[in-house]
Amino acid sequence: MSLNRDELIKAVSEQMPPQRWKHTEGVMQTAVVLAERFGADPVKADLAAILHDVAKYWPVKEMEKIIRENNLNQDLLLHDKQLWHSEVGAFVAEQEYKVTDPEVLSAIKWHTSGRVGMSLLDKVVCLADYMEPGRDFPGVDRIRELAEHSLEEALLAGFDGTITHLVSQRKIIYPLTIFTRNDLIEQIKLMDKSNTHKIGG
Ligand code: DGI
Ligand code: FE
Ligand code: FE
């Protein structure tokens, strides 16, 4: 049986501590604003935001089991556990909450690592996760400023911040995070070029 929005919110919020649910509400609000700003579907952005961290507080053993037994991305098990909740979250959204929209499932699945060739909705949800009003880390205001005009520039600043932070902590970086960051640079370069062509006639 699939739940209505209020029932879904109740079910998801019960799986996390109050401050994490508050973060999720911030992501919902910001994802809708960004969707409207950049031309993504706000209803899909809202749904992906509600579910994006559904598995964040699940026991690590349970996430590991789900990844193993359902043939999800096994490579994640060799990397930081923080990366697991997005993969598991997308699986749970589909299996338990009967989300069928592949765009919504994709935005949940890739919200932590990003991916090469992120869709508009992937970008909106990932960026909302970085800059929702409750976020407070060095550089977040710069991300918010960039997000006024460029989804890609803002997201690049977000990933650069994550990578820099991981490096400073001597952490292993999931390679896809680097590929995502490089891909955003390529996308921005291409957009700059086409803008130049437009201006130059
Ligand atoms: O779930 P949230 O805290 O809202 O945010 P998130 O889903 O973006 O999780 C990011 C966390 O994952 C952050 O604490 C950094 C950590 N992390 C560990 N290794 C990596 C990583 N994040 C990325 N993108 N890449 C990594 O290799
Ligand atoms: Fe997350
Ligand atoms: Fe989040």
Coordinates of N, CA and C and ligand atoms in Angstrom, one line a residue:
M1 N 0.9 -1.2 0.0 CA 0.0 0.0 0.0 C 0.9 1.2 0.0
S2 N 0.6 2.2 -0.9 CA 1.4 3.4 -0.8 C 0.8 4.5 0.0
L3 N 1.6 5.2 0.7 CA 1.2 6.2 1.7 C 0.9 7.6 1.1
N4 N 0.0 8.3 1.7 CA -0.1 9.7 1.2 C 1.1 10.5 1.8
R5 N 1.2 11.8 1.4 CA 2.4 12.6 1.8 C 2.5 12.7 3.4
D6 N 1.4 12.9 4.0 CA 1.5 13.1 5.5 C 1.9 11.8 6.2
E7 N 1.3 10.7 5.7 CA 1.7 9.4 6.2 C 3.1 9.0 6.0
L8 N 3.6 9.4 4.8 CA 5.0 9.2 4.5 C 5.9 10.0 5.4
I9 N 5.6 11.2 5.6 CA 6.4 12.1 6.5 C 6.4 11.5 7.9
K10 N 5.3 11.0 8.4 CA 5.2 10.4 9.7 C 6.1 9.2 9.8
A11 N 6.0 8.3 8.8 CA 6.8 7.1 8.8 C 8.3 7.4 8.7
V12 N 8.7 8.3 7.9 CA 10.1 8.6 7.7 C 10.7 9.3 9.0
S13 N 9.9 10.3 9.5 CA 10.4 11.1 10.6 C 10.6 10.2 11.8
E14 N 9.8 9.2 12.0 CA 10.0 8.3 13.1 C 11.3 7.4 13.1
Q15 N 12.0 7.5 12.0 CA 13.2 6.6 11.8 C 14.5 7.4 12.1
M16 N 14.3 8.6 12.6 CA 15.5 9.4 12.9 C 15.3 10.3 14.1
P17 N 16.4 10.8 14.7 CA 16.2 11.7 15.8 C 15.6 13.1 15.3
P18 N 15.0 13.8 16.2 CA 14.4 15.1 15.8 C 15.3 16.1 15.0
Q19 N 16.5 16.2 15.4 CA 17.4 17.1 14.7 C 17.6 16.7 13.2
R20 N 17.6 15.4 13.0 CA 17.8 14.9 11.6 C 16.5 15.1 10.8
W21 N 15.4 15.0 11.5 CA 14.1 15.3 10.8 C 14.1 16.8 10.4
K22 N 14.5 17.6 11.4 CA 14.6 19.1 11.1 C 15.4 19.4 9.9
H23 N 16.6 18.7 9.8 CA 17.4 18.8 8.6 C 16.6 18.4 7.3
T24 N 15.9 17.3 7.4 CA 15.1 16.8 6.3 C 14.0 17.9 5.9
E25 N 13.4 18.5 6.8 CA 12.4 19.6 6.5 C 13.1 20.7 5.8
G26 N 14.3 21.0 6.2 CA 15.1 22.1 5.6 C 15.4 21.7 4.1
V27 N 15.7 20.4 3.9 CA 16.1 20.0 2.6 C 14.8 20.0 1.7
M28 N 13.6 19.6 2.3 CA 12.4 19.7 1.5 C 12.1 21.1 1.0
Q29 N 12.2 22.0 2.0 CA 11.9 23.4 1.6 C 12.9 24.0 0.6
T30 N 14.2 23.7 0.8 CA 15.2 24.2 -0.1 C 15.1 23.6 -1.5
A31 N 14.8 22.2 -1.5 CA 14.7 21.5 -2.8 C 13.6 22.1 -3.6
V32 N 12.5 22.5 -3.0 CA 11.4 23.0 -3.8 C 11.8 24.4 -4.3
V33 N 12.4 25.2 -3.5 CA 12.9 26.5 -4.0 C 13.8 26.4 -5.2
L34 N 14.8 25.5 -5.0 CA 15.8 25.2 -6.1 C 15.1 24.7 -7.4
A35 N 14.2 23.8 -7.1 CA 13.5 23.1 -8.3 C 12.8 24.2 -9.1
E36 N 12.1 25.1 -8.4 CA 11.4 26.2 -9.1 C 12.4 27.2 -9.7
R37 N 13.5 27.4 -9.1 CA 14.5 28.3 -9.7 C 15.1 27.8 -10.9
F38 N 15.4 26.5 -10.9 CA 16.2 25.9 -12.0 C 15.4 25.0 -13.0
G39 N 14.1 24.9 -12.8 CA 13.2 24.2 -13.7 C 13.1 22.7 -13.5
A40 N 13.3 22.3 -12.3 CA 13.0 20.8 -12.0 C 11.6 20.7 -11.5
D41 N 11.1 19.5 -11.3 CA 9.8 19.3 -10.8 C 9.7 19.4 -9.3
P42 N 9.1 20.4 -8.8 CA 9.1 20.6 -7.3 C 8.4 19.5 -6.5
V43 N 7.4 18.8 -7.1 CA 6.8 17.7 -6.4 C 7.7 16.5 -6.3
K44 N 8.5 16.3 -7.3 CA 9.5 15.2 -7.3 C 10.6 15.6 -6.3
A45 N 11.0 16.8 -6.3 CA 12.1 17.3 -5.4 C 11.6 17.1 -3.9
D46 N 10.4 17.5 -3.7 CA 9.9 17.3 -2.3 C 9.9 15.9 -1.9
L47 N 9.4 15.0 -2.8 CA 9.4 13.5 -2.4 C 10.8 13.0 -2.2
A48 N 11.7 13.3 -3.0 CA 13.1 12.8 -2.9 C 13.7 13.4 -1.6
A49 N 13.4 14.6 -1.3 CA 13.9 15.2 -0.1 C 13.4 14.5 1.2
I50 N 12.1 14.3 1.2 CA 11.5 13.6 2.3 C 12.2 12.3 2.6
L51 N 12.5 11.6 1.6 CA 13.1 10.2 1.8 C 14.6 10.2 1.8
H52 N 15.3 11.3 1.4 CA 16.7 11.1 1.1 C 17.6 10.5 2.3
D53 N 17.3 10.9 3.5 CA 18.0 10.4 4.6 C 17.3 9.3 5.4
V54 N 16.3 8.6 4.8 CA 15.5 7.7 5.5 C 16.3 6.6 6.3
A55 N 17.4 6.2 5.7 CA 18.2 5.1 6.3 C 19.4 5.6 7.1
K56 N 19.5 6.9 7.2 CA 20.7 7.5 7.8 C 21.0 7.0 9.2
Y57 N 20.0 6.7 10.0 CA 20.2 6.2 11.4 C 19.9 4.7 11.5
W58 N 19.8 4.0 10.4 CA 19.6 2.6 10.5 C 20.9 2.0 11.0
P59 N 20.9 0.8 11.7 CA 22.1 0.2 12.1 C 23.0 -0.2 10.9
V60 N 24.3 0.0 11.1 CA 25.2 -0.3 10.0 C 25.1 -1.7 9.5
K61 N 24.9 -2.6 10.4 CA 24.8 -4.1 10.1 C 23.6 -4.3 9.2
E62 N 22.5 -3.6 9.4 CA 21.3 -3.7 8.6 C 21.5 -3.2 7.2
M63 N 22.2 -2.0 7.1 CA 22.5 -1.5 5.8 C 23.4 -2.4 5.0
E64 N 24.4 -2.9 5.7 CA 25.3 -3.8 5.1 C 24.6 -5.0 4.5
K65 N 23.7 -5.6 5.3 CA 22.9 -6.8 4.9 C 22.1 -6.5 3.7
I66 N 21.4 -5.3 3.7 CA 20.6 -4.9 2.5 C 21.5 -4.8 1.3
I67 N 22.6 -4.2 1.4 CA 23.5 -4.0 0.3 C 24.0 -5.4 -0.3
R68 N 24.3 -6.3 0.7 CA 24.8 -7.6 0.2 C 23.7 -8.4 -0.4
E69 N 22.6 -8.5 0.3 CA 21.6 -9.5 -0.1 C 20.7 -9.0 -1.3
N70 N 20.8 -7.8 -1.6 CA 20.0 -7.3 -2.8 C 20.8 -6.9 -4.0
N71 N 22.1 -7.3 -3.9 CA 23.0 -7.1 -5.0 C 23.1 -5.6 -5.3
L72 N 23.1 -4.8 -4.3 CA 23.3 -3.3 -4.6 C 24.8 -3.1 -4.8
N73 N 25.2 -1.9 -4.8 CA 26.6 -1.6 -5.1 C 27.6 -2.0 -4.0
Q74 N 28.2 -3.2 -4.3 CA 29.1 -3.8 -3.2 C 30.3 -3.0 -3.0
D75 N 30.7 -2.2 -4.0 CA 31.9 -1.3 -3.8 C 31.8 -0.4 -2.6
L76 N 30.5 0.0 -2.3 CA 30.3 0.9 -1.2 C 30.8 0.3 0.1
L77 N 30.7 -1.0 0.2 CA 31.1 -1.7 1.5 C 32.6 -1.6 1.7
L78 N 33.3 -1.2 0.7 CA 34.8 -1.0 0.9 C 35.1 0.4 1.2
H79 N 34.1 1.3 1.3 CA 34.3 2.7 1.5 C 33.5 3.1 2.7
D80 N 33.6 4.4 3.1 CA 33.0 5.0 4.3 C 31.5 4.6 4.4
K81 N 31.2 4.2 5.6 CA 29.8 3.8 6.0 C 28.8 4.9 5.7
Q82 N 29.3 6.2 5.8 CA 28.4 7.4 5.6 C 27.8 7.3 4.2
L83 N 28.5 6.6 3.3 CA 28.0 6.5 1.9 C 26.9 5.5 1.7
W84 N 26.6 4.7 2.7 CA 25.7 3.6 2.5 C 24.2 4.0 2.5
H85 N 23.9 5.1 3.3 CA 22.5 5.4 3.6 C 21.7 5.9 2.3
S86 N 22.5 6.4 1.3 CA 21.8 6.9 0.1 C 21.4 5.7 -0.8
E87 N 22.3 4.8 -0.9 CA 22.0 3.5 -1.7 C 20.9 2.8 -1.0
V88 N 21.0 2.6 0.3 CA 19.9 1.8 1.0 C 18.6 2.6 1.0
G89 N 18.7 4.0 1.1 CA 17.5 4.8 1.1 C 16.7 4.7 -0.2
A90 N 17.4 4.7 -1.3 CA 16.7 4.5 -2.6 C 16.0 3.1 -2.7
F91 N 16.7 2.1 -2.2 CA 16.1 0.8 -2.2 C 14.9 0.7 -1.3
V92 N 15.0 1.3 -0.1 CA 13.8 1.3 0.8 C 12.7 2.1 0.3
A93 N 13.0 3.2 -0.4 CA 12.0 4.1 -1.0 C 11.1 3.3 -2.0
E94 N 11.8 2.5 -2.7 CA 11.2 1.7 -3.8 C 10.4 0.5 -3.1
Q95 N 11.1 -0.3 -2.3 CA 10.5 -1.5 -1.8 C 9.5 -1.3 -0.7
E96 N 9.8 -0.3 0.2 CA 8.9 -0.2 1.3 C 7.8 0.9 1.1
Y97 N 8.3 2.0 0.5 CA 7.4 3.2 0.3 C 6.8 3.3 -1.1
K98 N 7.1 2.3 -1.9 CA 6.5 2.1 -3.2 C 6.7 3.3 -4.1
V99 N 7.8 4.0 -4.0 CA 8.2 5.0 -5.0 C 8.6 4.3 -6.3
T100 N 8.0 4.7 -7.3 CA 8.3 4.1 -8.6 C 9.0 5.0 -9.6
D101 N 8.9 6.3 -9.3 CA 9.5 7.3 -10.2 C 11.1 7.1 -10.2
P102 N 11.7 6.7 -11.4 CA 13.1 6.5 -11.4 C 13.9 7.8 -11.2
E103 N 13.3 9.0 -11.5 CA 14.0 10.3 -11.2 C 14.1 10.5 -9.7
V104 N 13.1 10.2 -9.0 CA 13.1 10.4 -7.6 C 14.0 9.4 -6.9
L105 N 14.0 8.2 -7.4 CA 14.9 7.1 -6.8 C 16.3 7.5 -7.1
S106 N 16.6 8.0 -8.3 CA 17.9 8.4 -8.6 C 18.4 9.6 -7.7
A107 N 17.6 10.5 -7.5 CA 18.0 11.7 -6.6 C 18.3 11.2 -5.2
I108 N 17.6 10.2 -4.7 CA 17.9 9.7 -3.4 C 19.2 8.9 -3.4
K109 N 19.3 8.1 -4.4 CA 20.5 7.2 -4.5 C 21.8 7.9 -4.6
W110 N 21.8 9.0 -5.3 CA 23.1 9.7 -5.6 C 23.3 11.0 -4.8
H111 N 22.5 11.2 -3.7 CA 22.5 12.5 -3.0 C 23.8 12.7 -2.3
T112 N 24.5 11.6 -1.9 CA 25.8 11.8 -1.1 C 27.0 11.9 -2.1
S113 N 27.2 10.9 -2.9 CA 28.4 10.8 -3.8 C 28.3 11.7 -5.0
G114 N 27.0 12.0 -5.4 CA 26.8 12.5 -6.8 C 27.1 11.4 -7.8
R115 N 27.1 11.7 -9.0 CA 27.5 10.8 -10.1 C 27.8 11.6 -11.3
V116 N 28.5 10.9 -12.2 CA 28.8 11.6 -13.5 C 27.5 11.7 -14.3
G117 N 27.2 12.9 -14.8 CA 26.0 13.1 -15.5 C 24.8 13.2 -14.6
M118 N 24.9 13.9 -13.5 CA 23.8 14.1 -12.6 C 22.6 14.7 -13.4
S119 N 21.4 14.2 -13.1 CA 20.2 14.9 -13.7 C 19.9 16.2 -13.0
L120 N 19.0 17.0 -13.5 CA 18.6 18.2 -12.9 C 18.1 18.0 -11.5
L121 N 17.2 16.9 -11.3 CA 16.7 16.6 -10.0 C 17.7 16.1 -9.0
D122 N 18.7 15.3 -9.5 CA 19.8 14.8 -8.7 C 20.5 16.1 -8.1
K123 N 20.8 17.0 -9.0 CA 21.6 18.2 -8.6 C 20.8 19.0 -7.5
V124 N 19.5 19.2 -7.8 CA 18.7 20.0 -6.9 C 18.6 19.4 -5.5
V125 N 18.4 18.1 -5.4 CA 18.3 17.5 -4.1 C 19.7 17.5 -3.4
C126 N 20.7 17.2 -4.1 CA 22.1 17.2 -3.6 C 22.5 18.5 -3.1
L127 N 22.2 19.6 -3.8 CA 22.5 20.9 -3.4 C 21.7 21.4 -2.2
A128 N 20.4 21.0 -2.2 CA 19.5 21.4 -1.1 C 20.1 20.7 0.2
D129 N 20.6 19.5 0.1 CA 21.2 18.8 1.2 C 22.4 19.6 1.7
Y130 N 23.2 20.2 0.8 CA 24.3 21.0 1.3 C 23.9 22.3 1.9
M131 N 22.9 23.0 1.4 CA 22.6 24.4 1.8 C 21.3 24.7 2.6
E132 N 20.6 23.6 3.0 CA 19.3 23.9 3.7 C 19.6 24.8 4.9
P133 N 18.6 25.6 5.4 CA 18.9 26.6 6.4 C 19.6 26.2 7.6
G134 N 19.4 24.9 8.0 CA 20.1 24.4 9.2 C 21.5 24.1 9.1
R135 N 22.0 24.1 7.9 CA 23.5 23.7 7.7 C 24.3 24.9 8.1
D136 N 25.4 24.6 8.8 CA 26.3 25.7 9.2 C 27.7 25.1 9.2
F137 N 28.4 25.3 8.1 CA 29.8 24.8 8.0 C 30.6 25.9 7.2
P138 N 31.9 25.9 7.4 CA 32.6 26.9 6.6 C 32.3 26.8 5.1
G139 N 32.0 27.9 4.5 CA 31.7 27.9 3.1 C 30.3 27.7 2.7
V140 N 29.4 27.5 3.7 CA 28.0 27.3 3.3 C 27.3 28.5 2.7
D141 N 27.7 29.7 3.2 CA 27.1 30.9 2.7 C 27.6 31.2 1.3
R142 N 28.8 30.8 0.9 CA 29.3 30.9 -0.4 C 28.5 30.0 -1.4
I143 N 28.2 28.8 -0.9 CA 27.3 27.9 -1.7 C 26.0 28.5 -1.9
R144 N 25.4 29.1 -0.9 CA 24.1 29.7 -1.0 C 24.1 30.9 -2.0
E145 N 25.2 31.7 -2.0 CA 25.3 32.8 -2.9 C 25.4 32.2 -4.4
L146 N 26.2 31.2 -4.6 CA 26.4 30.7 -5.9 C 25.1 30.1 -6.4
A147 N 24.3 29.5 -5.5 CA 23.0 28.9 -5.8 C 22.0 29.9 -6.3
E148 N 22.3 31.2 -6.1 CA 21.3 32.2 -6.6 C 21.3 32.2 -8.1
H149 N 22.5 31.8 -8.7 CA 22.5 31.8 -10.2 C 23.0 30.5 -10.9
S150 N 23.7 29.7 -10.2 CA 24.2 28.5 -10.8 C 24.2 27.3 -10.0
L151 N 23.4 26.3 -10.4 CA 23.3 25.0 -9.7 C 24.6 24.3 -9.7
E152 N 25.3 24.3 -10.9 CA 26.5 23.6 -11.0 C 27.7 24.2 -10.2
E153 N 27.8 25.6 -10.3 CA 28.8 26.3 -9.5 C 28.6 26.0 -8.0
A154 N 27.4 26.1 -7.6 CA 27.1 25.9 -6.1 C 27.4 24.4 -5.7
L155 N 27.0 23.5 -6.6 CA 27.3 22.1 -6.3 C 28.8 21.8 -6.3
L156 N 29.5 22.4 -7.2 CA 30.9 22.2 -7.3 C 31.6 22.7 -6.0
A157 N 31.1 23.9 -5.5 CA 31.7 24.4 -4.3 C 31.4 23.4 -3.1
G158 N 30.2 22.8 -3.1 CA 29.8 21.8 -2.1 C 30.7 20.6 -2.1
F159 N 30.9 20.0 -3.3 CA 31.8 18.9 -3.4 C 33.2 19.2 -3.1
D160 N 33.7 20.4 -3.6 CA 35.1 20.8 -3.2 C 35.3 20.9 -1.7
G161 N 34.2 21.4 -1.1 CA 34.3 21.5 0.4 C 34.4 20.1 1.1
T162 N 33.6 19.2 0.6 CA 33.6 17.8 1.1 C 34.9 17.2 0.9
I163 N 35.4 17.3 -0.3 CA 36.7 16.7 -0.6 C 37.8 17.3 0.2
T164 N 37.9 18.6 0.3 CA 38.9 19.2 1.1 C 38.8 18.8 2.6
H165 N 37.6 18.7 3.1 CA 37.4 18.3 4.4 C 37.9 16.8 4.6
L166 N 37.5 15.9 3.7 CA 38.0 14.5 3.8 C 39.5 14.5 3.7
V167 N 40.1 15.2 2.9 CA 41.6 15.3 2.8 C 42.2 15.7 4.1
S168 N 41.6 16.8 4.7 CA 42.2 17.3 5.9 C 42.1 16.3 7.1
Q169 N 41.1 15.4 6.9 CA 40.9 14.3 8.0 C 41.7 13.1 7.6
R170 N 42.4 13.1 6.5 CA 43.1 11.9 6.0 C 42.2 10.7 5.8
K171 N 41.0 11.1 5.3 CA 40.0 10.0 5.0 C 40.2 9.5 3.6
I172 N 39.8 8.3 3.3 CA 39.7 7.8 2.0 C 38.5 8.4 1.3
I173 N 38.7 8.8 0.0 CA 37.7 9.5 -0.7 C 37.1 8.4 -1.7
Y174 N 35.8 8.3 -1.7 CA 35.1 7.5 -2.6 C 35.3 8.0 -4.0
P175 N 35.9 7.2 -5.0 CA 36.3 7.8 -6.2 C 35.2 8.5 -7.0
L176 N 34.0 8.0 -6.9 CA 32.9 8.7 -7.6 C 32.7 10.1 -7.2
T177 N 33.0 10.4 -5.9 CA 32.9 11.8 -5.5 C 33.9 12.7 -6.3
I178 N 35.1 12.2 -6.6 CA 36.0 12.9 -7.4 C 35.5 13.1 -8.8
F179 N 35.0 11.9 -9.4 CA 34.5 12.0 -10.8 C 33.4 12.9 -10.9
T180 N 32.5 13.0 -9.9 CA 31.4 13.9 -9.9 C 31.9 15.3 -10.0
R181 N 32.9 15.6 -9.1 CA 33.4 17.0 -9.0 C 34.1 17.3 -10.4
N182 N 34.9 16.4 -11.0 CA 35.5 16.7 -12.3 C 34.4 16.9 -13.3
D183 N 33.4 16.1 -13.3 CA 32.3 16.2 -14.3 C 31.6 17.6 -14.2
L184 N 31.4 18.1 -13.0 CA 30.8 19.4 -12.8 C 31.7 20.5 -13.5
I185 N 33.0 20.4 -13.3 CA 33.9 21.3 -13.9 C 33.8 21.3 -15.5
E186 N 33.7 20.1 -16.0 CA 33.5 19.9 -17.4 C 32.2 20.5 -17.9
Q187 N 31.2 20.3 -17.1 CA 29.8 20.8 -17.5 C 29.9 22.4 -17.5
I188 N 30.5 22.9 -16.5 CA 30.6 24.4 -16.4 C 31.4 25.0 -17.6
K189 N 32.5 24.3 -17.9 CA 33.3 24.7 -19.1 C 32.5 24.7 -20.3
L190 N 31.8 23.7 -20.6 CA 30.9 23.6 -21.8 C 29.9 24.7 -21.8
M191 N 29.3 24.9 -20.6 CA 28.3 26.0 -20.6 C 28.9 27.4 -20.8
D192 N 30.1 27.6 -20.3 CA 30.8 28.8 -20.5 C 31.1 29.0 -22.0
K193 N 31.5 28.0 -22.6 CA 31.8 28.0 -24.1 C 30.5 28.4 -24.9
S194 N 29.4 27.7 -24.6 CA 28.2 28.0 -25.4 C 27.7 29.4 -25.1
N195 N 27.9 29.9 -23.8 CA 27.6 31.3 -23.6 C 28.4 32.3 -24.4
T196 N 29.7 32.0 -24.5 CA 30.6 32.8 -25.2 C 30.1 32.9 -26.7
H197 N 29.7 31.7 -27.2 CA 29.3 31.7 -28.6 C 28.0 32.6 -28.8
K198 N 27.1 32.5 -27.8 CA 25.9 33.3 -27.9 C 26.3 34.8 -27.9
I199 N 27.1 35.2 -26.9 CA 27.5 36.6 -26.8 C 28.2 37.0 -28.1
G200 N 29.1 36.2 -28.5 CA 29.9 36.5 -29.7 C 29.1 36.5 -31.0
G201 N 27.9 35.9 -31.0 CA 27.1 35.8 -32.2 C 27.4 34.6 -32.9
Ligands
DGI1 O1 23.4 12.6 5.1 P1 23.8 14.0 5.3 O2 24.7 14.2 6.5 O3 22.7 15.0 5.2 O4 24.7 14.4 4.0 P2 25.4 13.4 3.0 O5 24.4 12.4 2.5 O6 25.9 14.2 1.9 O7 26.5 12.6 3.8 C1 27.8 13.2 3.7 C2 28.7 12.6 4.7 O8 29.4 11.5 4.1 C3 29.7 13.6 5.2 O9 29.8 13.5 6.6 C4 30.9 13.2 4.5 C5 30.7 11.7 4.4 N1 31.6 11.0 3.5 C6 32.6 10.1 3.8 N2 33.2 9.7 2.7 C7 32.7 10.4 1.7 C8 31.7 11.2 2.1 N3 31.0 12.0 1.3 C9 31.3 11.9 0.0 N4 30.6 12.7 -0.9 N5 32.3 11.2 -0.5 C10 33.1 10.4 0.3 O10 34.0 9.7 -0.2
FE2 FE 22.4 11.9 3.4
FE3 FE 20.8 14.9 4.2

